[in-house]
Coordinates of C-alpha atoms in Angstrom, one line a residue:
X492 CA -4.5 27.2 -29.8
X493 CA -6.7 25.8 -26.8
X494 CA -3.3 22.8 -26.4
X495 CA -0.6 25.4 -26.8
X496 CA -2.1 27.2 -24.3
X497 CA -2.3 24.0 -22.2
X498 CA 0.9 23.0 -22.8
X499 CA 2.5 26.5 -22.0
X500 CA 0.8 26.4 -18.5
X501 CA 2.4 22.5 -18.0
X502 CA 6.0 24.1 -19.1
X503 CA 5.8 27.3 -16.9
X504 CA 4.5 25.4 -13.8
X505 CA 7.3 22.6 -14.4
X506 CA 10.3 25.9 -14.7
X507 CA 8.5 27.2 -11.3
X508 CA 9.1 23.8 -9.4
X509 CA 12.4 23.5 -10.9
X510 CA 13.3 26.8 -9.7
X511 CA 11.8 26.6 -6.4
X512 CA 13.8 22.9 -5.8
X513 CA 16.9 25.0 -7.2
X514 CA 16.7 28.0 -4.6
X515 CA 15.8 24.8 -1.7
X516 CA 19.5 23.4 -3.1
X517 CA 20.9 27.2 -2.8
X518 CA 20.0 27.4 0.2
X519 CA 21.0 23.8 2.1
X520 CA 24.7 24.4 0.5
X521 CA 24.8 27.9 2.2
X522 CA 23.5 26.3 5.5
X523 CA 26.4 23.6 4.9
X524 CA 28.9 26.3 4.3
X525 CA 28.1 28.0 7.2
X526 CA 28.6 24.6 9.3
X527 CA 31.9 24.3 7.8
X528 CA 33.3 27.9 9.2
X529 CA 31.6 26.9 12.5
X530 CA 33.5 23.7 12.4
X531 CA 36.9 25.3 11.8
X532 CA 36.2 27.9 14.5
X533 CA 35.7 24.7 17.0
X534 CA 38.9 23.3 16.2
X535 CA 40.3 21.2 18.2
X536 CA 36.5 21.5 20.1
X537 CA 34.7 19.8 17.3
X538 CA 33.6 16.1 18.0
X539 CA 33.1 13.7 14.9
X540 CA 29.5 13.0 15.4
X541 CA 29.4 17.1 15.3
X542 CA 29.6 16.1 11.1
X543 CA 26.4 14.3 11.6
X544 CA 24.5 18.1 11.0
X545 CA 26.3 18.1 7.8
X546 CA 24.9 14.7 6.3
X547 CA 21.5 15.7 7.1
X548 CA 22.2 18.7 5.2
X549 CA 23.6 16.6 2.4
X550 CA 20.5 14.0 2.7
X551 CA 18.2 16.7 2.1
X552 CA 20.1 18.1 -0.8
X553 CA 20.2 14.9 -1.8
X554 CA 16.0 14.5 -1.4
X555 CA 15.5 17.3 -4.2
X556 CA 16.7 15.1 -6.6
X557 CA 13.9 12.6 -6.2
X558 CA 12.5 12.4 -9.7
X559 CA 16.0 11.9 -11.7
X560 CA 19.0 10.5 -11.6
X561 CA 22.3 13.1 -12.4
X562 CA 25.9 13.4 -11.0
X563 CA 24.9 15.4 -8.6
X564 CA 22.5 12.6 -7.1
X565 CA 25.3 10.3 -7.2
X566 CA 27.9 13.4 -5.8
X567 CA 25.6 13.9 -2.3
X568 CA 24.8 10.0 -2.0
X569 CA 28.5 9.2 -1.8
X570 CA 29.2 12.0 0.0
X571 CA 26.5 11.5 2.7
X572 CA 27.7 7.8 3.2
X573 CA 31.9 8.1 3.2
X574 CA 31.0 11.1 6.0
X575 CA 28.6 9.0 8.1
X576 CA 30.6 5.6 7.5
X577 CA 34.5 7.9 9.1
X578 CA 32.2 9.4 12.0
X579 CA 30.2 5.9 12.6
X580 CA 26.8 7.3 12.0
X581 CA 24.8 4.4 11.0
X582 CA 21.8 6.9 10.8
X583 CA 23.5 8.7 7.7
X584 CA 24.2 5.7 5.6
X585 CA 20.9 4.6 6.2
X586 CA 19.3 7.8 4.9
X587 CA 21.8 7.8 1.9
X588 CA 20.5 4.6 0.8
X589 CA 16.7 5.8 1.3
X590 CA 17.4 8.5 -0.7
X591 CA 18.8 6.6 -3.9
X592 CA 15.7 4.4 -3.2
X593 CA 13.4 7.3 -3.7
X594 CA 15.2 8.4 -6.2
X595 CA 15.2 5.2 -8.2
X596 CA 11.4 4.2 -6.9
X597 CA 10.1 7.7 -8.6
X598 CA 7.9 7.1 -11.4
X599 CA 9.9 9.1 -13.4
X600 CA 12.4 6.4 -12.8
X601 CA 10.6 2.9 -11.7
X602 CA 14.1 1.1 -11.4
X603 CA 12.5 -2.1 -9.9
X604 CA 16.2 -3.9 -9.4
X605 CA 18.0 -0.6 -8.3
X606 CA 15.3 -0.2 -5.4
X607 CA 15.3 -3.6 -4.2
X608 CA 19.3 -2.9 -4.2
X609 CA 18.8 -0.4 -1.8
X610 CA 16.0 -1.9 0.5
X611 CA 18.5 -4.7 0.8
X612 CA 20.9 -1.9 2.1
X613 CA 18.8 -0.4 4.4
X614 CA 17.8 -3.8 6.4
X615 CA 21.4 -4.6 6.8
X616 CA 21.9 -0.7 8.6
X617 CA 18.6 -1.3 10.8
X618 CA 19.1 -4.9 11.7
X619 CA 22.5 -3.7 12.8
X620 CA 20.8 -0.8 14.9
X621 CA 17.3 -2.8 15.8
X622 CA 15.2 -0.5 13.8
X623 CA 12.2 -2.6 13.9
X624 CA 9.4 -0.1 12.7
X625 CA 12.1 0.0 9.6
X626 CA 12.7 -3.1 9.2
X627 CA 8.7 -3.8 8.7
X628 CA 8.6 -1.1 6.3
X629 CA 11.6 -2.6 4.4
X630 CA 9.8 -5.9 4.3
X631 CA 7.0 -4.7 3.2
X632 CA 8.6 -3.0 0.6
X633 CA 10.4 -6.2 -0.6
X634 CA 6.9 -7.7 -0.5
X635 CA 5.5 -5.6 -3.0
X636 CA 8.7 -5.6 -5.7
X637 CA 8.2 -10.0 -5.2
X638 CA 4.6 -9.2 -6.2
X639 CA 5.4 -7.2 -9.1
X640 CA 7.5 -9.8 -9.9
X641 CA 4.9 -12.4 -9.7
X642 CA 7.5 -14.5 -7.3
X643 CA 4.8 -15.1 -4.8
X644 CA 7.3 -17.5 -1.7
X645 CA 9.5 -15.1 -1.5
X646 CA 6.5 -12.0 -1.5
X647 CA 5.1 -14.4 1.1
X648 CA 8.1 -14.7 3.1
X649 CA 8.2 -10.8 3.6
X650 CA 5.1 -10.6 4.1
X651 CA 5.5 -13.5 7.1
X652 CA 8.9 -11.1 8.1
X653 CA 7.2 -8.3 8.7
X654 CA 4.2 -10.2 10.5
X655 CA 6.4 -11.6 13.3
X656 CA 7.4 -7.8 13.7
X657 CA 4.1 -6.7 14.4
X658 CA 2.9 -9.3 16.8
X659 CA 5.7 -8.1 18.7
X660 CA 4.5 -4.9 19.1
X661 CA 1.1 -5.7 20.4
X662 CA -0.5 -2.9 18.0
X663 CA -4.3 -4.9 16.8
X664 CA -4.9 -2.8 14.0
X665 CA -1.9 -3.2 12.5
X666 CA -1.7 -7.0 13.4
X667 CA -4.9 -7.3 11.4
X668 CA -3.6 -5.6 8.6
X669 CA -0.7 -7.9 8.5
X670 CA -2.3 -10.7 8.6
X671 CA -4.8 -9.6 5.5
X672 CA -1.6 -9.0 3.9
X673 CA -0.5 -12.8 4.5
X674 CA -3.6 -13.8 3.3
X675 CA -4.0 -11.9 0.5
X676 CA -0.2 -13.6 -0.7
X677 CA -2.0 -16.7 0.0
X678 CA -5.0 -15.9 -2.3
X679 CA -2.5 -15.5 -5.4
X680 CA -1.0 -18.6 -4.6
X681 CA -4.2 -20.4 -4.1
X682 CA -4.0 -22.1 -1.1
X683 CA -7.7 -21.4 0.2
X684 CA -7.3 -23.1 3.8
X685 CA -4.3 -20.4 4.5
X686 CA -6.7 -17.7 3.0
X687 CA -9.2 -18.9 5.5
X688 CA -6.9 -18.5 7.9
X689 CA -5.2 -15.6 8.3
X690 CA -8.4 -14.3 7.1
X691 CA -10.0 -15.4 10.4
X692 CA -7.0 -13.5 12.5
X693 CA -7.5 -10.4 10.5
X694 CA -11.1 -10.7 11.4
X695 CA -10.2 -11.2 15.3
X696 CA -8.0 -8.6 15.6
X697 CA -9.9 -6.5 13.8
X698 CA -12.8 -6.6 16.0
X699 CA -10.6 -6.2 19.1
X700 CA -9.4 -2.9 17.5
X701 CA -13.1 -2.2 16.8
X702 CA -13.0 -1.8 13.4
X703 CA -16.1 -3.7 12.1
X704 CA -15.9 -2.9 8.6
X705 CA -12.6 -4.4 8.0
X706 CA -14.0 -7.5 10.1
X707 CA -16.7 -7.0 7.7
X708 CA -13.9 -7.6 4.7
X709 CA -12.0 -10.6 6.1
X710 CA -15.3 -12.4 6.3
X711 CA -15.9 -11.5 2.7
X712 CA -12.4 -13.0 1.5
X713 CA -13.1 -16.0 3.3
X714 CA -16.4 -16.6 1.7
X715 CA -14.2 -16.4 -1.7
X716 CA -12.1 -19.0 -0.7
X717 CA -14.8 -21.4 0.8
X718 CA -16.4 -20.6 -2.3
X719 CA -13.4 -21.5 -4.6
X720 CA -13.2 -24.7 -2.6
X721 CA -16.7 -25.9 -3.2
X722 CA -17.5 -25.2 0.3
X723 CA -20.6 -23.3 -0.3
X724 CA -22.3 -24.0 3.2
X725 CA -19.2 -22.1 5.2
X726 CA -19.8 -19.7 2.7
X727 CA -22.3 -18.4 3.3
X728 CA -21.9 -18.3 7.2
X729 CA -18.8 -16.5 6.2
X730 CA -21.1 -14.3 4.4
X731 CA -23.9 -13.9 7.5
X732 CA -21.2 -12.9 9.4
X733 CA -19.8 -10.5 6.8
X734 CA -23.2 -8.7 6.8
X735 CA -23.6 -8.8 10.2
X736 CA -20.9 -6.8 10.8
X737 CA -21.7 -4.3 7.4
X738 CA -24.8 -3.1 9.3
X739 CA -23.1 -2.5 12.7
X740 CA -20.5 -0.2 10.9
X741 CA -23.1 1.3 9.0
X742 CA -21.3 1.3 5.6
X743 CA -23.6 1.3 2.5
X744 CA -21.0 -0.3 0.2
X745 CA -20.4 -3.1 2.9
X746 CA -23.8 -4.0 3.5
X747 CA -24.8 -4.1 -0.3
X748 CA -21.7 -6.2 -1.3
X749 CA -22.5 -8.3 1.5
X750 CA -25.9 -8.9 0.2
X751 CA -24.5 -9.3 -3.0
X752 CA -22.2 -12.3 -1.6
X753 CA -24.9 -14.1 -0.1
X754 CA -26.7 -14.1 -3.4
X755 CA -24.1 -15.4 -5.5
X756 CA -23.4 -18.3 -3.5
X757 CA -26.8 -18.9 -3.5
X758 CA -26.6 -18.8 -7.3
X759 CA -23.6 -21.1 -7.5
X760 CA -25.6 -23.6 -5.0
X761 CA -28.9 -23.2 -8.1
X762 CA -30.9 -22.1 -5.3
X763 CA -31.9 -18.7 -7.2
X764 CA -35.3 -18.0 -4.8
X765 CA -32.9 -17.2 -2.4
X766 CA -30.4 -15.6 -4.7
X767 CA -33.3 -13.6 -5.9
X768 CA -34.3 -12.7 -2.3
X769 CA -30.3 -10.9 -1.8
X770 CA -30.1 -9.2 -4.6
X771 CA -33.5 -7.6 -4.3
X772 CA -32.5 -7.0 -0.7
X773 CA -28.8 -5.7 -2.1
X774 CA -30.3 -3.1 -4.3
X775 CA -32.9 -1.8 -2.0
X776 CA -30.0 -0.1 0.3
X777 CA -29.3 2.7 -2.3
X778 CA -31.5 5.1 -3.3
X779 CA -31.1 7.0 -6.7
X780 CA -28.9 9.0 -5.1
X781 CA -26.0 6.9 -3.7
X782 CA -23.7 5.4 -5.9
X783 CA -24.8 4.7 -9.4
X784 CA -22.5 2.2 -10.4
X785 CA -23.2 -0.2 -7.2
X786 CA -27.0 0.4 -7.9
X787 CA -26.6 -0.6 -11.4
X788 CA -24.7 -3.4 -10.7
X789 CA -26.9 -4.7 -8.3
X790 CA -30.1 -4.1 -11.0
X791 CA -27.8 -6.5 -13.3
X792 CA -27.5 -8.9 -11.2
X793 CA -31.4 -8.9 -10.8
X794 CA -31.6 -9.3 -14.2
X795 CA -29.8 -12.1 -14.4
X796 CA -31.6 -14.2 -11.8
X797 CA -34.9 -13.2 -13.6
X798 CA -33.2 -14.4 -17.0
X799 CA -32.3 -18.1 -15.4
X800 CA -35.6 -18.2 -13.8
X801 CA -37.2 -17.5 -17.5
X802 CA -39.0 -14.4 -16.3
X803 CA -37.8 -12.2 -19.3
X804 CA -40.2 -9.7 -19.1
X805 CA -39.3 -8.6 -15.6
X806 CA -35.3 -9.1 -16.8
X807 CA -35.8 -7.0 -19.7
X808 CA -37.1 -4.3 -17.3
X809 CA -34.5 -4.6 -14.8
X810 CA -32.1 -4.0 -17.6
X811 CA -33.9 -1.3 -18.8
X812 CA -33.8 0.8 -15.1

């Protein structure tokens, strides 16, 4: 009874978002209606880029029908792109191409080849215009179906695209982001010393935009790929400096994963006194009342250092906490 009920709620609340998206259409085709008797009462008046009202009209008709694909979909896409190609309105095609995108990119959907179709599309239309905030949310786009795709050059090349965007426009949060993105390409394709890297630039502009937490993360990803190269003494200065920055910003999850850093180079170096010394120092930042599952991890790994040491007694009651 209890699931019929449940699924009786799921069913009316789907036929009340259907109807409201309906009476949304309704409406936009009487708006578009109305546009056409203004037109004809113009005449002779009426400029071609006067159409342009009418495939933004079109576009958002065409929005409503995000989550699945139908004729009508189709009808208002090609409808919205012959009006905007006759009056030159680069602006329509490009939204008539977004809108199949999102249409296609829905989950409902999840058309991987259909939205990279019409990505493509759109960075012809704003390379054409000089869209550049577009284009590096195009890029980025592609950059994410390449990763999907496990194809990591051509994610990486995107990802480099839409870089050289964003040094251009001198913006240092977003910079750093980028170059964290570029990095993290890297990090798939292991090559450490490019992880390192752009790593270090994500750090730099990241501390000019005075965010010290996410300085606090690119120190932390480039003590993972010292690490992966053996480089254990750069490591942990990566690490110092990642901590460093944890307890300026003040975040609890930074500075106890920082900790937590340090230790385990230490561990993978066999110097477990000072591996010990972190993660005793990592799990005295919480208190019972901060976030369990960092607490208990950082218990574990106290355990574990106990264990290699051959302290079982103090392990076993680690575990047991």
């Amino acid at each position: 009874m209890k699931r019929l009920f449940i699924l009786l709620i799921i069913i009316q609340l789907t036929l009340n978002c259907f109807s409201q998206r309906q009476h949304l259409i309704d409406s936009l085709k009487k708006e578009i209606r109305k546009f056409d008797a203004h037109k004809i009462e113009l005449g002779s008046k009426a400029t071609p880029l006067i159409d342009s009202t009418k495939s933004i009209l079109m576009y958002e008709i065409l929005l409503q029908y995000n989550t699945y694909i139908n004729d009508s979909a189709f009808y208002y896409f090609e409808q919205i792109k012959s009006l905007s190609e006759r009056i030159g309105y680069k602006i329509g095609i490009l939204k008539a191409y977004y809108g199949m995108e999102c249409i296609y990119g829905a989950k409902e959907v999840n058309n991987d080849d259909s939205v990279f179709k019409y990505v493509n599309k759109q960075i012809q239309i704003r390379l054409e215009i000089g869209d550049k905030d577009g284009l590096i949310w195009n890029y980025d786009e592609l950059a994410g179906i390449y990763f999907k795709w496990k194809n990591h050059d051509k994610e990486l090349e995107y990802d480099q695209k839409a870089l050289k965007l964003i040094l251009e426009s001198g913006d240092k949060a977003k910079i750093a982001q980028a170059y964290n993105c570029v990095g993290l390409t890297y990090l798939l394709m292991g090559n450490w010393d490019e992880v390192v890297k752009n790593q270090t630039l994500s750090a730099k502009y990241n501390l000019e935009a005075g965010d010290k937490g996410r300085v606090c993360h690119a120190y932390r990803k480039m003590s993972g790929a010292y690490t992966y190269m053996g480089n254990y003494p750069e490591a942990l200065k990566s690490c110092f400096q990642a901590l460093k920055y944890a307890e300026e910003s003040g975040n609890k999850d930074a500075i106890e994963g920082s900790y937590r850093s340090i230790a385990g180079v230490y561990e993978m170096e066999g110097n477990n006194s000072e591996a010990l010394k972190n993660y005793i120092a990592a799990s005295k930042v919480r208190d019972k009342h901060d976030n369990q599952y960092e607490l208990a991890n950082s218990i574990c790994d106290l355990g574990n250092i106990y264990c290699l040491q051959g302290d079982t007694m103090r392990a076993v009651k680690k575990y047991n906490e």
